[in-house]
């Protein structure tokens, strides 16, 4: 009858909350991304922005961070 596209994970708060929850459970970035993408289409730019916002501050303060 009606053709509807799948629901998208495109709300920043929801994506960031999902990343945080899965990370706290011990999942790595690759597993988290795969899980979210399998759940519903994800705006990949938003996914990257959430990662940067959530983890950029922590990476900058690591004593053994390496410059490329």
PDB file of N, CA and C in Angstrom:
ATOM      1  N   UNK A   1       0.825  -1.176   0.000  1.00  0.00           N
ATOM      2  CA  UNK A   1       0.000   0.000   0.000  1.00  0.00           C
ATOM      3  C   UNK A   1       0.879   1.254   0.000  1.00  0.00           C
ATOM      4  N   UNK A   2       1.494   1.587   1.139  1.00  0.00           N
ATOM      5  CA  UNK A   2       2.397   2.725   1.206  1.00  0.00           C
ATOM      6  C   UNK A   2       3.819   2.215   1.326  1.00  0.00           C
ATOM      7  N   UNK A   3       4.715   2.827   0.595  1.00  0.00           N
ATOM      8  CA  UNK A   3       6.125   2.482   0.689  1.00  0.00           C
ATOM      9  C   UNK A   3       6.781   3.451   1.668  1.00  0.00           C
ATOM     10  N   UNK A   4       7.295   2.942   2.752  1.00  0.00           N
ATOM     11  CA  UNK A   4       7.984   3.774   3.728  1.00  0.00           C
ATOM     12  C   UNK A   4       9.407   3.279   3.880  1.00  0.00           C
ATOM     13  N   UNK A   5      10.322   4.226   3.944  1.00  0.00           N
ATOM     14  CA  UNK A   5      11.715   3.875   4.173  1.00  0.00           C
ATOM     15  C   UNK A   5      11.903   3.451   5.618  1.00  0.00           C
ATOM     16  N   UNK A   6      12.988   2.784   5.893  1.00  0.00           N
ATOM     17  CA  UNK A   6      13.243   2.364   7.283  1.00  0.00           C
ATOM     18  C   UNK A   6      13.498   3.574   8.167  1.00  0.00           C
ATOM     19  N   UNK A   7      13.206   3.421   9.441  1.00  0.00           N
ATOM     20  CA  UNK A   7      13.511   4.492  10.385  1.00  0.00           C
ATOM     21  C   UNK A   7      15.014   4.707  10.394  1.00  0.00           C
ATOM     22  N   UNK A   8      15.415   5.953  10.582  1.00  0.00           N
ATOM     23  CA  UNK A   8      16.834   6.294  10.601  1.00  0.00           C
ATOM     24  C   UNK A   8      17.251   6.722  11.992  1.00  0.00           C
ATOM     25  N   UNK A   9      18.487   6.402  12.332  1.00  0.00           N
ATOM     26  CA  UNK A   9      19.080   6.922  13.557  1.00  0.00           C
ATOM     27  C   UNK A   9      19.743   8.239  13.174  1.00  0.00           C
ATOM     28  N   UNK A  10      18.985   9.327  13.294  1.00  0.00           N
ATOM     29  CA  UNK A  10      19.504  10.619  12.858  1.00  0.00           C
ATOM     30  C   UNK A  10      19.349  11.706  13.919  1.00  0.00           C
ATOM     31  N   UNK A  11      19.036  11.314  15.137  1.00  0.00           N
ATOM     32  CA  UNK A  11      18.971  12.271  16.231  1.00  0.00           C
ATOM     33  C   UNK A  11      20.271  12.186  17.025  1.00  0.00           C
ATOM     34  N   UNK A  12      20.959  13.309  17.148  1.00  0.00           N
ATOM     35  CA  UNK A  12      22.278  13.322  17.778  1.00  0.00           C
ATOM     36  C   UNK A  12      22.251  12.751  19.196  1.00  0.00           C
ATOM     37  N   UNK A  13      21.289  13.152  19.983  1.00  0.00           N
ATOM     38  CA  UNK A  13      21.209  12.674  21.364  1.00  0.00           C
ATOM     39  C   UNK A  13      21.056  11.163  21.446  1.00  0.00           C
ATOM     40  N   UNK A  14      20.238  10.607  20.569  1.00  0.00           N
ATOM     41  CA  UNK A  14      19.998   9.165  20.572  1.00  0.00           C
ATOM     42  C   UNK A  14      21.256   8.404  20.142  1.00  0.00           C
ATOM     43  N   UNK A  15      21.930   8.893  19.102  1.00  0.00           N
ATOM     44  CA  UNK A  15      23.136   8.223  18.617  1.00  0.00           C
ATOM     45  C   UNK A  15      24.243   8.295  19.669  1.00  0.00           C
ATOM     46  N   UNK A  16      24.440   9.468  20.264  1.00  0.00           N
ATOM     47  CA  UNK A  16      25.478   9.624  21.290  1.00  0.00           C
ATOM     48  C   UNK A  16      25.172   8.749  22.510  1.00  0.00           C
ATOM     49  N   UNK A  17      23.911   8.684  22.896  1.00  0.00           N
ATOM     50  CA  UNK A  17      23.528   7.852  24.043  1.00  0.00           C
ATOM     51  C   UNK A  17      23.770   6.368  23.753  1.00  0.00           C
ATOM     52  N   UNK A  18      23.468   5.944  22.533  1.00  0.00           N
ATOM     53  CA  UNK A  18      23.687   4.542  22.162  1.00  0.00           C
ATOM     54  C   UNK A  18      25.181   4.217  22.161  1.00  0.00           C
ATOM     55  N   UNK A  19      25.989   5.106  21.603  1.00  0.00           N
ATOM     56  CA  UNK A  19      27.440   4.898  21.591  1.00  0.00           C
ATOM     57  C   UNK A  19      27.971   4.802  23.010  1.00  0.00           C
ATOM     58  N   UNK A  20      27.561   5.731  23.861  1.00  0.00           N
ATOM     59  CA  UNK A  20      28.024   5.746  25.248  1.00  0.00           C
ATOM     60  C   UNK A  20      27.641   4.466  25.977  1.00  0.00           C
ATOM     61  N   UNK A  21      26.398   4.049  25.832  1.00  0.00           N
ATOM     62  CA  UNK A  21      25.927   2.848  26.520  1.00  0.00           C
ATOM     63  C   UNK A  21      26.694   1.606  26.067  1.00  0.00           C
ATOM     64  N   UNK A  22      26.893   1.459  24.771  1.00  0.00           N
ATOM     65  CA  UNK A  22      27.610   0.292  24.261  1.00  0.00           C
ATOM     66  C   UNK A  22      29.088   0.334  24.648  1.00  0.00           C
ATOM     67  N   UNK A  23      29.688   1.523  24.630  1.00  0.00           N
ATOM     68  CA  UNK A  23      31.089   1.658  25.030  1.00  0.00           C
ATOM     69  C   UNK A  23      31.265   1.279  26.501  1.00  0.00           C
ATOM     70  N   UNK A  24      30.336   1.716  27.341  1.00  0.00           N
ATOM     71  CA  UNK A  24      30.412   1.394  28.771  1.00  0.00           C
ATOM     72  C   UNK A  24      30.243  -0.103  29.031  1.00  0.00           C
ATOM     73  N   UNK A  25      29.608  -0.813  28.103  1.00  0.00           N
ATOM     74  CA  UNK A  25      29.461  -2.261  28.222  1.00  0.00           C
ATOM     75  C   UNK A  25      30.696  -3.003  27.717  1.00  0.00           C
ATOM     76  N   UNK A  26      31.675  -2.251  27.188  1.00  0.00           N
ATOM     77  CA  UNK A  26      32.928  -2.862  26.786  1.00  0.00           C
ATOM     78  C   UNK A  26      33.096  -3.112  25.300  1.00  0.00           C
ATOM     79  N   UNK A  27      32.171  -2.633  24.485  1.00  0.00           N
ATOM     80  CA  UNK A  27      32.287  -2.834  23.046  1.00  0.00           C
ATOM     81  C   UNK A  27      33.258  -1.838  22.432  1.00  0.00           C
ATOM     82  N   UNK A  28      33.968  -2.255  21.379  1.00  0.00           N
ATOM     83  CA  UNK A  28      34.892  -1.361  20.694  1.00  0.00           C
ATOM     84  C   UNK A  28      34.149  -0.602  19.587  1.00  0.00           C
ATOM     85  N   UNK A  29      34.844   0.366  18.992  1.00  0.00           N
ATOM     86  CA  UNK A  29      34.216   1.241  18.004  1.00  0.00           C
ATOM     87  C   UNK A  29      33.648   0.462  16.820  1.00  0.00           C
ATOM     88  N   UNK A  30      34.400  -0.477  16.292  1.00  0.00           N
ATOM     89  CA  UNK A  30      33.939  -1.235  15.129  1.00  0.00           C
ATOM     90  C   UNK A  30      32.654  -2.004  15.437  1.00  0.00           C
ATOM     91  N   UNK A  31      32.591  -2.615  16.609  1.00  0.00           N
ATOM     92  CA  UNK A  31      31.410  -3.381  17.001  1.00  0.00           C
ATOM     93  C   UNK A  31      30.214  -2.460  17.206  1.00  0.00           C
ATOM     94  N   UNK A  32      30.460  -1.304  17.822  1.00  0.00           N
ATOM     95  CA  UNK A  32      29.376  -0.339  18.052  1.00  0.00           C
ATOM     96  C   UNK A  32      28.817   0.153  16.725  1.00  0.00           C
ATOM     97  N   UNK A  33      29.696   0.534  15.809  1.00  0.00           N
ATOM     98  CA  UNK A  33      29.241   1.021  14.511  1.00  0.00           C
ATOM     99  C   UNK A  33      28.435  -0.048  13.782  1.00  0.00           C
ATOM    100  N   UNK A  34      28.921  -1.261  13.778  1.00  0.00           N
ATOM    101  CA  UNK A  34      28.230  -2.352  13.102  1.00  0.00           C
ATOM    102  C   UNK A  34      26.856  -2.597  13.726  1.00  0.00           C
ATOM    103  N   UNK A  35      26.784  -2.586  15.049  1.00  0.00           N
ATOM    104  CA  UNK A  35      25.510  -2.807  15.741  1.00  0.00           C
ATOM    105  C   UNK A  35      24.501  -1.717  15.402  1.00  0.00           C
ATOM    106  N   UNK A  36      24.935  -0.469  15.403  1.00  0.00           N
ATOM    107  CA  UNK A  36      24.016   0.628  15.108  1.00  0.00           C
ATOM    108  C   UNK A  36      23.556   0.586  13.652  1.00  0.00           C
ATOM    109  N   UNK A  37      24.482   0.311  12.741  1.00  0.00           N
ATOM    110  CA  UNK A  37      24.133   0.266  11.324  1.00  0.00           C
ATOM    111  C   UNK A  37      23.175  -0.887  11.033  1.00  0.00           C
ATOM    112  N   UNK A  38      23.334  -1.996  11.715  1.00  0.00           N
ATOM    113  CA  UNK A  38      22.420  -3.131  11.520  1.00  0.00           C
ATOM    114  C   UNK A  38      21.034  -2.854  12.103  1.00  0.00           C
ATOM    115  N   UNK A  39      20.974  -2.014  13.130  1.00  0.00           N
ATOM    116  CA  UNK A  39      19.696  -1.683  13.761  1.00  0.00           C
ATOM    117  C   UNK A  39      18.837  -0.829  12.829  1.00  0.00           C
ATOM    118  N   UNK A  40      19.449   0.192  12.255  1.00  0.00           N
ATOM    119  CA  UNK A  40      18.739   1.101  11.357  1.00  0.00           C
ATOM    120  C   UNK A  40      19.778   1.917  10.594  1.00  0.00           C
ATOM    121  N   UNK A  41      19.389   2.483   9.456  1.00  0.00           N
ATOM    122  CA  UNK A  41      20.334   3.345   8.739  1.00  0.00           C
ATOM    123  C   UNK A  41      20.793   4.487   9.655  1.00  0.00           C
ATOM    124  N   UNK A  42      22.087   4.763   9.614  1.00  0.00           N
ATOM    125  CA  UNK A  42      22.671   5.791  10.475  1.00  0.00           C
ATOM    126  C   UNK A  42      23.346   6.841   9.604  1.00  0.00           C
ATOM    127  N   UNK A  43      23.159   8.086   9.951  1.00  0.00           N
ATOM    128  CA  UNK A  43      23.874   9.165   9.297  1.00  0.00           C
ATOM    129  C   UNK A  43      25.336   9.036   9.727  1.00  0.00           C
ATOM    130  N   UNK A  44      26.206   8.648   8.806  1.00  0.00           N
ATOM    131  CA  UNK A  44      27.600   8.366   9.150  1.00  0.00           C
ATOM    132  C   UNK A  44      28.355   9.612   9.600  1.00  0.00           C
ATOM    133  N   UNK A  45      27.990  10.768   9.064  1.00  0.00           N
ATOM    134  CA  UNK A  45      28.610  12.009   9.531  1.00  0.00           C
ATOM    135  C   UNK A  45      28.231  12.267  10.987  1.00  0.00           C
ATOM    136  N   UNK A  46      26.985  12.006  11.321  1.00  0.00           N
ATOM    137  CA  UNK A  46      26.526  12.175  12.700  1.00  0.00           C
ATOM    138  C   UNK A  46      27.225  11.179  13.619  1.00  0.00           C
ATOM    139  N   UNK A  47      27.393   9.962  13.162  1.00  0.00           N
ATOM    140  CA  UNK A  47      28.093   8.941  13.950  1.00  0.00           C
ATOM    141  C   UNK A  47      29.522   9.398  14.252  1.00  0.00           C
ATOM    142  N   UNK A  48      30.204   9.918  13.251  1.00  0.00           N
ATOM    143  CA  UNK A  48      31.580  10.406  13.433  1.00  0.00           C
ATOM    144  C   UNK A  48      31.613  11.614  14.369  1.00  0.00           C
ATOM    145  N   UNK A  49      30.641  12.511  14.231  1.00  0.00           N
ATOM    146  CA  UNK A  49      30.588  13.690  15.103  1.00  0.00           C
ATOM    147  C   UNK A  49      30.376  13.289  16.555  1.00  0.00           C
ATOM    148  N   UNK A  50      29.531  12.313  16.795  1.00  0.00           N
ATOM    149  CA  UNK A  50      29.285  11.849  18.166  1.00  0.00           C
ATOM    150  C   UNK A  50      30.554  11.236  18.755  1.00  0.00           C
ATOM    151  N   UNK A  51      31.250  10.431  17.964  1.00  0.00           N
ATOM    152  CA  UNK A  51      32.506   9.850  18.446  1.00  0.00           C
ATOM    153  C   UNK A  51      33.502  10.938  18.802  1.00  0.00           C
ATOM    154  N   UNK A  52      33.625  11.917  17.918  1.00  0.00           N
ATOM    155  CA  UNK A  52      34.572  12.996  18.161  1.00  0.00           C
ATOM    156  C   UNK A  52      34.193  13.757  19.431  1.00  0.00           C
ATOM    157  N   UNK A  53      32.931  14.069  19.583  1.00  0.00           N
ATOM    158  CA  UNK A  53      32.472  14.815  20.747  1.00  0.00           C
ATOM    159  C   UNK A  53      32.658  14.022  22.034  1.00  0.00           C
ATOM    160  N   UNK A  54      32.377  12.729  21.984  1.00  0.00           N
ATOM    161  CA  UNK A  54      32.438  11.907  23.192  1.00  0.00           C
ATOM    162  C   UNK A  54      33.860  11.529  23.593  1.00  0.00           C
ATOM    163  N   UNK A  55      34.738  11.315  22.611  1.00  0.00           N
ATOM    164  CA  UNK A  55      36.039  10.738  22.926  1.00  0.00           C
ATOM    165  C   UNK A  55      37.242  11.617  22.597  1.00  0.00           C
ATOM    166  N   UNK A  56      37.060  12.725  21.921  1.00  0.00           N
ATOM    167  CA  UNK A  56      38.186  13.583  21.547  1.00  0.00           C
ATOM    168  C   UNK A  56      38.875  14.161  22.779  1.00  0.00           C
ATOM    169  N   UNK A  57      38.128  14.579  23.764  1.00  0.00           N
ATOM    170  CA  UNK A  57      38.717  15.156  24.976  1.00  0.00           C
ATOM    171  C   UNK A  57      39.547  14.120  25.722  1.00  0.00           C
ATOM    172  N   UNK A  58      39.067  12.887  25.785  1.00  0.00           N
ATOM    173  CA  UNK A  58      39.799  11.825  26.465  1.00  0.00           C
ATOM    174  C   UNK A  58      41.071  11.447  25.747  1.00  0.00           C
ATOM    175  N   UNK A  59      41.045  11.442  24.410  1.00  0.00           N
ATOM    176  CA  UNK A  59      42.237  11.094  23.629  1.00  0.00           C
ATOM    177  C   UNK A  59      43.317  12.160  23.761  1.00  0.00           C
ATOM    178  N   UNK A  60      42.914  13.400  23.899  1.00  0.00           N
ATOM    179  CA  UNK A  60      43.893  14.487  24.004  1.00  0.00           C
ATOM    180  C   UNK A  60      44.624  14.471  25.333  1.00  0.00           C
ATOM    181  N   UNK A  61      44.011  13.860  26.341  1.00  0.00           N
ATOM    182  CA  UNK A  61      44.631  13.844  27.670  1.00  0.00           C
ATOM    183  C   UNK A  61      45.406  12.570  27.954  1.00  0.00           C
ATOM    184  N   UNK A  62      45.414  11.619  27.010  1.00  0.00           N
ATOM    185  CA  UNK A  62      46.154  10.370  27.223  1.00  0.00           C
ATOM    186  C   UNK A  62      47.651  10.658  27.210  1.00  0.00           C
ATOM    187  N   UNK A  63      48.393  10.122  28.187  1.00  0.00           N
ATOM    188  CA  UNK A  63      49.821  10.416  28.262  1.00  0.00           C
ATOM    189  C   UNK A  63      50.634   9.797  27.128  1.00  0.00           C
ATOM    190  N   UNK A  64      50.163   8.723  26.512  1.00  0.00           N
ATOM    191  CA  UNK A  64      50.923   8.036  25.478  1.00  0.00           C
ATOM    192  C   UNK A  64      50.336   8.215  24.090  1.00  0.00           C
ATOM    193  N   UNK A  65      49.620   9.326  23.869  1.00  0.00           N
ATOM    194  CA  UNK A  65      49.059   9.525  22.544  1.00  0.00           C
ATOM    195  C   UNK A  65      50.204   9.787  21.563  1.00  0.00           C
ATOM    196  N   UNK A  66      50.034   9.264  20.340  1.00  0.00           N
ATOM    197  CA  UNK A  66      51.081   9.341  19.326  1.00  0.00           C
ATOM    198  C   UNK A  66      50.689  10.324  18.241  1.00  0.00           C
ATOM    199  N   UNK A  67      51.624  11.103  17.810  1.00  0.00           N
ATOM    200  CA  UNK A  67      51.374  11.986  16.655  1.00  0.00           C
ATOM    201  C   UNK A  67      51.683  11.208  15.389  1.00  0.00           C
ATOM    202  N   UNK A  68      50.893  11.444  14.351  1.00  0.00           N
ATOM    203  CA  UNK A  68      51.085  10.709  13.101  1.00  0.00           C
ATOM    204  C   UNK A  68      52.158  11.313  12.245  1.00  0.00           C
TER     205      UNK A  68
END
